[in-house]
Coordinates of C-alpha atoms in Angstrom, one line a residue:
X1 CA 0.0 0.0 0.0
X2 CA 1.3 3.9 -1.0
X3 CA 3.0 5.2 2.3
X4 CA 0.6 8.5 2.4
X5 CA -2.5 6.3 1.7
X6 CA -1.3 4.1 4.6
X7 CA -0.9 7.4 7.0
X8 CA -4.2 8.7 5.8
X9 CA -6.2 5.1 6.9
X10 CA -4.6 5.3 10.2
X11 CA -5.5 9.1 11.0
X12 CA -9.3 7.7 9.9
X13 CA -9.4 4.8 12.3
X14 CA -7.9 6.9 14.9
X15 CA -10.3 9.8 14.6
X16 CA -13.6 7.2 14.4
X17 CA -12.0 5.3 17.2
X18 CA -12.8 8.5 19.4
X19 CA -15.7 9.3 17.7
X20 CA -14.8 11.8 16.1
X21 CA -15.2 13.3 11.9
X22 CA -12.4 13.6 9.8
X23 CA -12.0 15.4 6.0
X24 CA -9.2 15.3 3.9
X25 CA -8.2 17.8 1.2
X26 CA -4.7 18.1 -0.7
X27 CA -1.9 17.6 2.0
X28 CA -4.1 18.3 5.0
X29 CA -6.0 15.7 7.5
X30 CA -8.9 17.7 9.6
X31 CA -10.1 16.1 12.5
X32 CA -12.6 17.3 15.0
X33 CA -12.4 16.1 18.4
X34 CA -15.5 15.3 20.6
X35 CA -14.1 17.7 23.9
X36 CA -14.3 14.7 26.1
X37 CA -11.3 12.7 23.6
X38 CA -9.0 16.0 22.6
X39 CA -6.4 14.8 25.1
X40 CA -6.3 11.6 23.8
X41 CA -6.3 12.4 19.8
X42 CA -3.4 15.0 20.7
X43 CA -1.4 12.4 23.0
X44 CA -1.8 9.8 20.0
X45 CA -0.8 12.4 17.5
X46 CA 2.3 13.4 19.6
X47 CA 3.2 10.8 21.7
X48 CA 2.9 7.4 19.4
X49 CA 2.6 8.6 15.5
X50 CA 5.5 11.2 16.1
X51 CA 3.7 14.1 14.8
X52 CA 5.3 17.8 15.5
X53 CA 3.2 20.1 17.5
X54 CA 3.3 23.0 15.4
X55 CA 0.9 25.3 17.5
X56 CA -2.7 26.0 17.9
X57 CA -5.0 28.4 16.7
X58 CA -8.0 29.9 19.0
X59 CA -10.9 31.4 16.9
X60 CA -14.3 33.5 17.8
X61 CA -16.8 31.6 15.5
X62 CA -19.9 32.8 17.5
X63 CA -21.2 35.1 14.2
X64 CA -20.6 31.7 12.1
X65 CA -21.9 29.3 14.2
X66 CA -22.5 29.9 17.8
X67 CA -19.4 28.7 19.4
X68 CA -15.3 29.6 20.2
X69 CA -12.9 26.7 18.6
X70 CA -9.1 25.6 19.0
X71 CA -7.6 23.9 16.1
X72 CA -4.3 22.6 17.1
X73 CA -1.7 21.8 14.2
X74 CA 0.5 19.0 14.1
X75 CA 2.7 18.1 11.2
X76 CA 3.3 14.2 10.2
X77 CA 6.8 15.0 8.4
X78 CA 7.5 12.1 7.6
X79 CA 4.5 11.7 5.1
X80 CA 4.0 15.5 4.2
X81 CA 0.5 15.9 6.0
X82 CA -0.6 18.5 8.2
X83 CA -3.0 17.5 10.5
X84 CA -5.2 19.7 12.1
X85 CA -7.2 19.1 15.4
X86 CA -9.9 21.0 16.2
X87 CA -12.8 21.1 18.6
X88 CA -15.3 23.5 19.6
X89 CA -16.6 25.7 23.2
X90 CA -20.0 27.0 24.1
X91 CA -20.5 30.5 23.3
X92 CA -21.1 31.0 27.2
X93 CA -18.3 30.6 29.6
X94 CA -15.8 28.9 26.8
X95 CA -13.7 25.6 28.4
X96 CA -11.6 23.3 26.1
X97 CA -9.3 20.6 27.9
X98 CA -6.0 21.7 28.1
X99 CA -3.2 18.8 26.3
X100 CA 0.1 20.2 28.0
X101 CA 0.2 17.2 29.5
X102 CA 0.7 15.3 26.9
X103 CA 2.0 17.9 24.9
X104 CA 4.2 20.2 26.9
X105 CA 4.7 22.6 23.3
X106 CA 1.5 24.1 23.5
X107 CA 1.8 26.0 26.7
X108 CA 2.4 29.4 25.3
X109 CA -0.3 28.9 22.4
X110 CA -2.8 28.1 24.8
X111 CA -2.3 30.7 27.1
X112 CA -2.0 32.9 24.4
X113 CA -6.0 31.8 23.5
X114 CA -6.3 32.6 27.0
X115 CA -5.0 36.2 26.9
X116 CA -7.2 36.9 23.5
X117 CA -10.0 35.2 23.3
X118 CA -11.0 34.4 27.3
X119 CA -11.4 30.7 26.4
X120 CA -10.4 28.4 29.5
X121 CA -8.2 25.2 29.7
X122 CA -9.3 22.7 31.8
X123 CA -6.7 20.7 34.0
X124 CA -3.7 23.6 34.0
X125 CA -3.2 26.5 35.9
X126 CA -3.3 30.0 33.8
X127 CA -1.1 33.0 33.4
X128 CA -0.6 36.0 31.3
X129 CA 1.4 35.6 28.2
X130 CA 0.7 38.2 25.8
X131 CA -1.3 41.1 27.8
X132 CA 0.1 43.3 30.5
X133 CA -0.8 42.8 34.2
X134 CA -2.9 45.7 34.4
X135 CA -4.9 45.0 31.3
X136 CA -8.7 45.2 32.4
X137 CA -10.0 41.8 33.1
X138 CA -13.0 40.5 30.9
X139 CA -11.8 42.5 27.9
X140 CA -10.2 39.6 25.3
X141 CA -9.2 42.0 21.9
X142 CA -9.3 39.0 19.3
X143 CA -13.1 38.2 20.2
X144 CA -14.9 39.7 17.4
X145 CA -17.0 42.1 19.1
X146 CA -13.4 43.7 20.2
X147 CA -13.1 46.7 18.0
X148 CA -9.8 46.8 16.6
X149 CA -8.9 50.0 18.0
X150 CA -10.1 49.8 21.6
X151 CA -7.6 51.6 23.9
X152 CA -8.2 50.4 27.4
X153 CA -7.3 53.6 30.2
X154 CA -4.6 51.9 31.9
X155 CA -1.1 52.8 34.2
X156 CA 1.8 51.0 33.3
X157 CA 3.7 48.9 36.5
X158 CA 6.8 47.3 37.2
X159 CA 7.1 43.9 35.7
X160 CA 10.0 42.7 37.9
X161 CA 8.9 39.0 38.2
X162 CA 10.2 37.7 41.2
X163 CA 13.0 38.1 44.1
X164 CA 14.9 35.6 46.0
X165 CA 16.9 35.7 49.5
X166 CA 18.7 32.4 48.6
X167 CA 19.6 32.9 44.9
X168 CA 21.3 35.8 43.1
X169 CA 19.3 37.4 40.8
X170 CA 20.7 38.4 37.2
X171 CA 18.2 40.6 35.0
X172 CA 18.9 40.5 31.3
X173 CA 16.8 43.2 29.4
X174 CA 14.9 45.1 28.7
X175 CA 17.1 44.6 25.9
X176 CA 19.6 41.9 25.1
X177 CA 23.2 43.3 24.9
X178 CA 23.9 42.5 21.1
X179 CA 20.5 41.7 19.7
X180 CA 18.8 45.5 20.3
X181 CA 15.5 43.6 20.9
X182 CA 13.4 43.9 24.0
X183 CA 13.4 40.7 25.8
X184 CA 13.7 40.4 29.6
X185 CA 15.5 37.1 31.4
X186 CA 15.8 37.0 35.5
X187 CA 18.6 34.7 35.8
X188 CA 19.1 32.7 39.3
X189 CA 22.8 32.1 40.6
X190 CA 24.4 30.2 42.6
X191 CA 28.0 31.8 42.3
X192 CA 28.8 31.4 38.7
X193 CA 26.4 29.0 38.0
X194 CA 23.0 29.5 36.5
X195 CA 20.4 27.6 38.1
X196 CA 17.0 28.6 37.1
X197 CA 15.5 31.2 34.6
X198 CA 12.2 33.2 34.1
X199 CA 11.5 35.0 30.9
X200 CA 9.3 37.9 30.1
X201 CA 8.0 39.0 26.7
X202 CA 5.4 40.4 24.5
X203 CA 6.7 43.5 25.3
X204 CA 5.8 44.8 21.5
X205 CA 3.2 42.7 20.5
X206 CA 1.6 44.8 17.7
X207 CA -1.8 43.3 17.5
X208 CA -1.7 42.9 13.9
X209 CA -3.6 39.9 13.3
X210 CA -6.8 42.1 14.7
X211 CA -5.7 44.4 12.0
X212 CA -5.4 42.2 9.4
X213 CA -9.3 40.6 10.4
X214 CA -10.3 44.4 10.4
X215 CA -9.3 46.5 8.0
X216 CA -7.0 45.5 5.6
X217 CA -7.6 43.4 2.5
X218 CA -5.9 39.9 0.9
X219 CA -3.3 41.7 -1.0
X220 CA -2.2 44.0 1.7
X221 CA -1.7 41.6 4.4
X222 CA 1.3 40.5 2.5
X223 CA 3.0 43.5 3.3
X224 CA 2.0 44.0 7.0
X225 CA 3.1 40.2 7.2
X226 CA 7.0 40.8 5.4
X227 CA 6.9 43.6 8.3
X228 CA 6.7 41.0 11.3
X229 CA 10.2 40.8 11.0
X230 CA 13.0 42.8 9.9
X231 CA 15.5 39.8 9.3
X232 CA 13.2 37.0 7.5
X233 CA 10.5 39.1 6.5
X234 CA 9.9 37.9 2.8
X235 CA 9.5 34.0 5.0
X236 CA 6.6 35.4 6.6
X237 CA 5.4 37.0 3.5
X238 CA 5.4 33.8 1.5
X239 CA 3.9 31.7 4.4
X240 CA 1.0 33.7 4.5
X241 CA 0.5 34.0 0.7
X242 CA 0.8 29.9 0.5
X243 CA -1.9 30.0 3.0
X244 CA -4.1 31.8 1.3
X245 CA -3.6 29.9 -2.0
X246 CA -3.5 26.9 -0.3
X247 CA -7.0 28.1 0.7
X248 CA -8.6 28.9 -2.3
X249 CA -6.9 26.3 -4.3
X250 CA -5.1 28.7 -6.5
X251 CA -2.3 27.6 -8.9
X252 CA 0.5 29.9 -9.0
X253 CA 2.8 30.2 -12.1
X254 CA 5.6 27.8 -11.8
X255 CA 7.7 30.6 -12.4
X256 CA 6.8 32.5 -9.4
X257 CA 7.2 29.4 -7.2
X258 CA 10.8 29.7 -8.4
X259 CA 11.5 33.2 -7.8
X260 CA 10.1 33.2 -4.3
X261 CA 12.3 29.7 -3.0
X262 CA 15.3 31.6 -4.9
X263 CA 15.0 34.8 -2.7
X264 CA 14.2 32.5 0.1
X265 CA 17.4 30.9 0.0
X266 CA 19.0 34.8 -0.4
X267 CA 17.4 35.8 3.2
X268 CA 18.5 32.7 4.7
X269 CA 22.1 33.2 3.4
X270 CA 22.1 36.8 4.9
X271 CA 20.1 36.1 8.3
X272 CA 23.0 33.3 9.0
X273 CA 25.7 35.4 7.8
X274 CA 24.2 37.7 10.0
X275 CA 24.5 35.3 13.2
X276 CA 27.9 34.0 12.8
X277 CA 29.0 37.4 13.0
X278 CA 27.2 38.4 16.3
X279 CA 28.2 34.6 17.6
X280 CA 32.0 35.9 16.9
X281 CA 31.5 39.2 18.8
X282 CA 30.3 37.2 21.2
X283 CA 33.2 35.4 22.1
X284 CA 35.7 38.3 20.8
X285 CA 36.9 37.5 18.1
X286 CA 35.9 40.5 16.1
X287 CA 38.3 39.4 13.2
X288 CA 35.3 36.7 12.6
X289 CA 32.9 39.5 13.0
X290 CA 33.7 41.6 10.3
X291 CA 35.1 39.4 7.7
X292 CA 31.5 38.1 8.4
X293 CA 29.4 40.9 7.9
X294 CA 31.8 41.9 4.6
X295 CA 30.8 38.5 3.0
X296 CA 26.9 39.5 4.0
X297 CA 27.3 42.8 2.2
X298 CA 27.6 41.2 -1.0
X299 CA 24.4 39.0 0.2
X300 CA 22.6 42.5 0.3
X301 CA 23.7 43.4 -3.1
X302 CA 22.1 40.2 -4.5
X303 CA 18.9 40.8 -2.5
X304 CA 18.8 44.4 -4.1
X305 CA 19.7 43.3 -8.1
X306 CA 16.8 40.8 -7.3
X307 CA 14.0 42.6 -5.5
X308 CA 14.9 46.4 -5.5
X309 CA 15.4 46.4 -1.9
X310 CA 18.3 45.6 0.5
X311 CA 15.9 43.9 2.7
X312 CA 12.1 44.2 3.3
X313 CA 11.7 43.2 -0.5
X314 CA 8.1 43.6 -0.9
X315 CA 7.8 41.2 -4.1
X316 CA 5.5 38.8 -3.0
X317 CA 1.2 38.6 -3.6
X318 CA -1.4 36.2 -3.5
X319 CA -1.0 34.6 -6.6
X320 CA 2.8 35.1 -7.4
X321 CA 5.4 38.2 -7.3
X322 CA 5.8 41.4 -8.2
X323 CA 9.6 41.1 -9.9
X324 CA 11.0 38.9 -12.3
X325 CA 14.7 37.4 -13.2
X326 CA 15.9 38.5 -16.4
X327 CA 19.1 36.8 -17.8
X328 CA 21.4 39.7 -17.0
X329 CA 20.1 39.5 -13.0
X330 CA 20.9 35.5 -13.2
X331 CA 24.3 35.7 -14.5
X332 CA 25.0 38.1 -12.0
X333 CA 24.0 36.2 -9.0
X334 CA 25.3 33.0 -10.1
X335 CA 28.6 35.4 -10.3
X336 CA 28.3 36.9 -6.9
X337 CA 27.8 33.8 -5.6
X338 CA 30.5 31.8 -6.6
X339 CA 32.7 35.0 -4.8
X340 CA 30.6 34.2 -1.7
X341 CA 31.1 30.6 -1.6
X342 CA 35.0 30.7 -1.8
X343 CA 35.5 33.5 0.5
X344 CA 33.1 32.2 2.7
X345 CA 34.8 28.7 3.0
X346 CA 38.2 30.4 3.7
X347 CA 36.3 32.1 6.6
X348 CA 35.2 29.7 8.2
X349 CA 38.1 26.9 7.8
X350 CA 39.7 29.8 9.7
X351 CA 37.0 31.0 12.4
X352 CA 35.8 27.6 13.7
X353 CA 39.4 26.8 14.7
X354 CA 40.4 29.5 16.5
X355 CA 40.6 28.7 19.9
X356 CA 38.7 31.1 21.5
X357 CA 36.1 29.9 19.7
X358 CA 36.1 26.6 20.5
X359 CA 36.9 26.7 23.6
X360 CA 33.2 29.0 24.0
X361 CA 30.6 27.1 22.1
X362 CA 31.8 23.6 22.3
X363 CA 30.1 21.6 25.0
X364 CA 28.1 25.1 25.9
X365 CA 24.4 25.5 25.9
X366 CA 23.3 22.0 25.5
X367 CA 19.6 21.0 24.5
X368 CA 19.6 17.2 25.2
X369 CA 17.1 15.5 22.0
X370 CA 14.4 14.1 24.7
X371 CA 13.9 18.0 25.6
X372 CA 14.3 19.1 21.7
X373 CA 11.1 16.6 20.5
X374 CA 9.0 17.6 23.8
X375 CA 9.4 21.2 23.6
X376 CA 9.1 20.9 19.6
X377 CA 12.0 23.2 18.9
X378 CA 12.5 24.6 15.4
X379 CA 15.0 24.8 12.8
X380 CA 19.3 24.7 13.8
X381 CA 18.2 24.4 17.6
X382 CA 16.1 21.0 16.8
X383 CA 19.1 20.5 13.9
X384 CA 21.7 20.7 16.2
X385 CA 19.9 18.1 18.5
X386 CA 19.6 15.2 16.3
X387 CA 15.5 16.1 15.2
X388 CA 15.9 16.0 11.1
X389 CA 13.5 17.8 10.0
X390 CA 13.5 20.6 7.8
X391 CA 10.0 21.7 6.1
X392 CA 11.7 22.9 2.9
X393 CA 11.7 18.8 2.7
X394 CA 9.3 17.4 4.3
X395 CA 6.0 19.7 4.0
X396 CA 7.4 20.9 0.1
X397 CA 6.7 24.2 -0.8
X398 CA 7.2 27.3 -3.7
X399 CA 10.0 25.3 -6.0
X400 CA 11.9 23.4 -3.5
X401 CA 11.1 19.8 -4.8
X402 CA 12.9 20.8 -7.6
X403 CA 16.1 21.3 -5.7
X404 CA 18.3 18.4 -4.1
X405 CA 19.8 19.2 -0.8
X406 CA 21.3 17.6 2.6
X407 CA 19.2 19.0 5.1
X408 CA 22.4 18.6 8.3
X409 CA 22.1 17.2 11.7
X410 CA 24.2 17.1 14.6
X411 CA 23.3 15.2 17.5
X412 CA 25.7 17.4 20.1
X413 CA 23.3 20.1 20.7
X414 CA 25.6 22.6 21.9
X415 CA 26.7 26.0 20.6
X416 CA 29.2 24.1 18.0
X417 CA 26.8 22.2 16.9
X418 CA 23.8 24.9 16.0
X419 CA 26.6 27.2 14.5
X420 CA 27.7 24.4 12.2
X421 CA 24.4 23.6 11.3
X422 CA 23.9 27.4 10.1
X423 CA 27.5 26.9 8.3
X424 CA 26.3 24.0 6.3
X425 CA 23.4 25.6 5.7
X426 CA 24.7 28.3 3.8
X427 CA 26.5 26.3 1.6
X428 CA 23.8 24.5 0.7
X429 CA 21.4 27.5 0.3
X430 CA 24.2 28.5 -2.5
X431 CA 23.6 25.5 -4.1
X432 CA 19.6 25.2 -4.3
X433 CA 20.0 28.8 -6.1
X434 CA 22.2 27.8 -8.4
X435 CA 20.2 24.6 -9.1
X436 CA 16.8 26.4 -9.3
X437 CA 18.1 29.7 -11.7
X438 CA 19.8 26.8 -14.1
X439 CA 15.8 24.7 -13.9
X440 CA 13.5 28.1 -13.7
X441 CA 11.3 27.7 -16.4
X442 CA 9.7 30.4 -18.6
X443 CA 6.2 32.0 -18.2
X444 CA 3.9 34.4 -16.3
X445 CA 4.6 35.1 -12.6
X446 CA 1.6 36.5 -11.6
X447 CA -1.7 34.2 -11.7
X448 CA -4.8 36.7 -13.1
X449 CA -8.5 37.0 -12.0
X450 CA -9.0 34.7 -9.1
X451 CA -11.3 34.9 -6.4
X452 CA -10.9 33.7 -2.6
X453 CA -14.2 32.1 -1.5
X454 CA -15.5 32.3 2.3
X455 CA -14.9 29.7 4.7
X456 CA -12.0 27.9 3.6
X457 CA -9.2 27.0 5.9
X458 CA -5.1 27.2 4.8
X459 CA -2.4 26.3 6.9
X460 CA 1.6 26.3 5.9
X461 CA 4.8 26.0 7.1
X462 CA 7.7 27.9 6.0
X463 CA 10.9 26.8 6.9
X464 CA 12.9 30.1 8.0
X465 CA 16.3 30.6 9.3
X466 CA 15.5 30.4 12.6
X467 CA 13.1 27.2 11.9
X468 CA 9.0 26.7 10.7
X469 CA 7.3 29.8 10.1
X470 CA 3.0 28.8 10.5
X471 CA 0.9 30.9 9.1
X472 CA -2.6 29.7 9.0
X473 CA -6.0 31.4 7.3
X474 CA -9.7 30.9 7.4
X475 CA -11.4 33.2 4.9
X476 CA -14.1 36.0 5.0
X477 CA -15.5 38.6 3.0
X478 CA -12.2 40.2 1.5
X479 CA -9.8 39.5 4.4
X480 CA -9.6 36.9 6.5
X481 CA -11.6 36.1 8.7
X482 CA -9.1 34.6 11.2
X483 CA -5.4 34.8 10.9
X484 CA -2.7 33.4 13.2
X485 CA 1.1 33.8 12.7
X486 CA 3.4 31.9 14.7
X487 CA 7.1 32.4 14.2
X488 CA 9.7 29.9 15.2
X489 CA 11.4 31.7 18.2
X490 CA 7.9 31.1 19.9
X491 CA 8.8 27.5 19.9
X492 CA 12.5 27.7 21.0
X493 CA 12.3 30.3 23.5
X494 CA 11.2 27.6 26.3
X495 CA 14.1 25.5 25.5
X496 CA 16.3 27.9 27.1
X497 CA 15.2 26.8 30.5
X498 CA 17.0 23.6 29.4
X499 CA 19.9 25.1 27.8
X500 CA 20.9 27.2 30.5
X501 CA 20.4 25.2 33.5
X502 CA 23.6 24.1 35.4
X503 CA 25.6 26.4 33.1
X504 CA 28.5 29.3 33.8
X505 CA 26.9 32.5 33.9
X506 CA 29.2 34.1 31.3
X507 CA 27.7 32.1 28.8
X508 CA 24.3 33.2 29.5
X509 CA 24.4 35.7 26.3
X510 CA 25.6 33.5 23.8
X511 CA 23.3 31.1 24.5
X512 CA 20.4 33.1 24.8
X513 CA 22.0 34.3 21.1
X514 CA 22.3 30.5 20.2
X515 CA 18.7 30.0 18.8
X516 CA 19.0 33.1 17.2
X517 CA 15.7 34.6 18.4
X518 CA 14.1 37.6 16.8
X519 CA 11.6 38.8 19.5
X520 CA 10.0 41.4 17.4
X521 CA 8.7 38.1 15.8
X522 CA 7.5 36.4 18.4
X523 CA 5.7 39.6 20.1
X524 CA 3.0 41.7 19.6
X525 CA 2.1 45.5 21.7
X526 CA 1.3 48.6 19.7
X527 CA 1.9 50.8 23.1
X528 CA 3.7 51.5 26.0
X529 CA 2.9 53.2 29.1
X530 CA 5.2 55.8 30.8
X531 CA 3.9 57.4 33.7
X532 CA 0.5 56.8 33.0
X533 CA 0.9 57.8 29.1
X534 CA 0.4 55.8 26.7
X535 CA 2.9 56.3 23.6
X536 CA 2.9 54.6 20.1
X537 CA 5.6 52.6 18.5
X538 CA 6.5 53.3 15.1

């Protein structure tokens, strides 16, 4: 029997077993869940077929259909199916069964439906995530009879989480010391040695999902969406775009498919450059540092000669992109990249020797696999720790099937080993450019007249630098009706807990710096409250 048909009669035996429905379309298995069996689907989805927990997704259907719902996603990488598990609240009072305990990852997602929506989890305790302590109780902004511009009258306080008479207490933030991003870490210490850690975020949480479900249409959403991060915009750009024709079963030129997994592969070049040089700062050796950010320059020039932009490109739409490759731009790139590649390799033959180096990332930081596969890290951190997966491969995507390339693995999990995975990575980003400008085929790259229909649900991974970008979509009238966006720091952040446990305190930084996390990503907050103003962010 075909492999996928196999998986697809054992997600339909497992979903009647607990009497529940299930649907499938394209690459995607929908289950609902009777509420009393939720726990039980998830556990079987996590726990014996191996599924990643991707995230979950709370929605106000009460103007559809009476009720709140949470649709958890799981991937099954190993048969390129998402499957999605949802079940449904009363309008009244909403209470779902919490699965952390049987699927530790979604802790922060469901806390986050928490924050947003008011929905209850049964069999956890509950905290703020995303809202500030003094937000007003009873007040949940993504419920749909929120407007999108309610401005609650509130004074900011002191977040200082906790204080301790036994341990020392280390803040880190409100901004981390190379990354310029607000992020706050309490550190506990024993002398030198870290024994505990607390993290506070959210700190700019910009709300723009309510936006997006508000006011702005299909086509401009992919702009806001390339704006959720400065770094690996254009991934989150493309993730949401896939959704949405993944949705209405649209099918974008060929063409376009290539030119988007081309400049794709440009960001992830230039976010990993971008790393390796911090990572040397890091540990002094500014030699490595600059040499670094020199090769990345030339990155930039490619990005511009492509897209007209040094970063925030803006090419992508529903339906294809905005800029095409001409001959002249190929021969180019395939030129600037073969400069990038040497100098590149001389670099680092050079800079992952030096013994400085060494001596601070190997053994450093280390995310044992068990903790990796429960947490459901993403990307080089659940690289580095032996978990092979990479959804360029496994949940295909734009042009990538087109493209033959090791996706690597280390099973140390240290600091080496997710700095070697972004090495490698690089290299092999080169050569999936080169493969795909010598294969991209001739045509239009932008699909015309199409219409979204209502009611349709698309969900998609992306596989950014950092790790699986999910962007998933349920359509309305000429936006979406709901629209989630979960980036991959939101994933590795907990693993940190892990990382730094039991480790010197000057390695704090670099570790934190390890997984590479873009915070601006992972939060959301349009305001901040200074003595009892409130200011906007640009």
């Amino acid at each position: 029997m075909d492999k996928k048909l196999e998986a697809l009669n054992k997600y339909t035996l497992l979903a009647r077993s607990y009497g529940g429905s299930i649907l499938v379309e394209d690459n995607t298995v929908y289950i609902n869940a009777p509420r009393e069996h939720l726990v039980d689907l998830a556990s079987k989805l996590f726990n014996d077929f191996t599924c990643s927990f991707r995230t979950c997704i709370g929605i106000d259907e009460r103007p559809l259909n009476g009720h709140f719902s949470v649709t958890h996603v799981f991937t099954d990488d190993r048969n390129s199916l998402y499957v999605l598990l949802k079940t449904y609240a009363e309008a009244e009072a909403p209470r779902i069964p919490s699965i952390t305990n049987v699927v530790p990852a979604a802790d922060w997602c469901e806390m986050e439906a928490h924050d947003l929506l008011g929905i209850e989890f049964v069999g956890r305790d509950h905290y703020r995530l995303v809202l500030p302590p003094e937000w007003p109780e009873g007040v949940y902004p993504l419920r749909k009879d929120v407007p999108y511009d309610y401005r609650p009258r509130v004074r900011g306080v002191s977040e200082r989480l906790s204080m301790s008479t036994e341990l020392g207490v280390i803040p880190i933030g409100p901004y981390h010391p190379a990354l310029h991003e607000p992020e706050y870490f309490e550190l506990y210490v024993e002398g030198e040695r870290v024994v505990d850690l607390k993290y506070r975020g959210f700190h700019v949480h910009r709300g723009i999902e309510k936006l997006a479900e508000s006011r702005m249409n299909y086509q401009q959403i992919n702009f806001l969406a390339e704006r959720i991060c400065g770094i690996c915009g254009f991934e989150h750009s493309t993730c949401y775009a896939l959704a949405v024709e993944k949705a209405a079963k649209l099918e974008v030129p060929e063409r376009a498919q290539y030119i988007r997994s081309i400049v794709l592969e440009v960001e992830r070049i230039h976010s990993h450059l971008l790393w390796l040089g911090v990572a040397f700062h890091f540990v002094g050796y500014d030699a490595g540092f600059m040499h670094t950010w020199r090769i990345r320059e030339k990155i930039m020039y490619l990005a511009e000669l492509l897209t007209g932009s040094r970063k925030t490109y803006g090419i992508n739409l529903v339906g294809g992109v905005r800029k095409d490759i001409n001959e002249e731009k190929k021969q180019k790139t395939l030129e600037v990249l073969r400069e990038v590649s040497s100098e590149f390799k001389q670099l680092v033959e050079v800079a992952i020797n030096v013994p400085q180096v060494r001596r601070r990332l190997v053994g450093t930081g280390t995310l044992p696999k068990e903790y990796a596969v429960k947490l459901s890290v993403e990307g080089p951190v659940a690289r580095a720790s032996g978990i092979d997966k990479d959804a360029r491969r496994d949940l295909p995507y734009a042009a990538y099937k087109y493209a033959s390339f090791k996706v690597p693995v280390y099973g140390e999990g240290d600091n080496m080993a997710r700095a070697l995975v972004r090495v490698e990575e690089i290299l092999e980003s080169i050569s999936i450019i080169e493969q795909l400008l010598d294969k991209i085929p001739k045509g239009p790259i932008m699909l015309e007249d199409f219409e979204i229909p209502e009611g349709r649900i698309g969900v998609q991974v992306v596989e950014a630098p950092r790790g699986g970008d999910v962007h998933f979509v349920m359509t309305g009238r000429g936006r979406p009706y709901r629209w989630r966006v979960r980036a991959p720091t939101y994933s590795n952040i907990p693993a940190l807990k892990i990382m730094l446990k039991d480790q010197p305190l000057a390695d704090a930084p670099l570790t934190i710096a390890s997984i590479d996390p873009c915070f601006s990503c992972t939060d959301r907050v349009i305001v901040v409250r200074s003595d009892g103003r409130i200011e906007r962010l640009g």
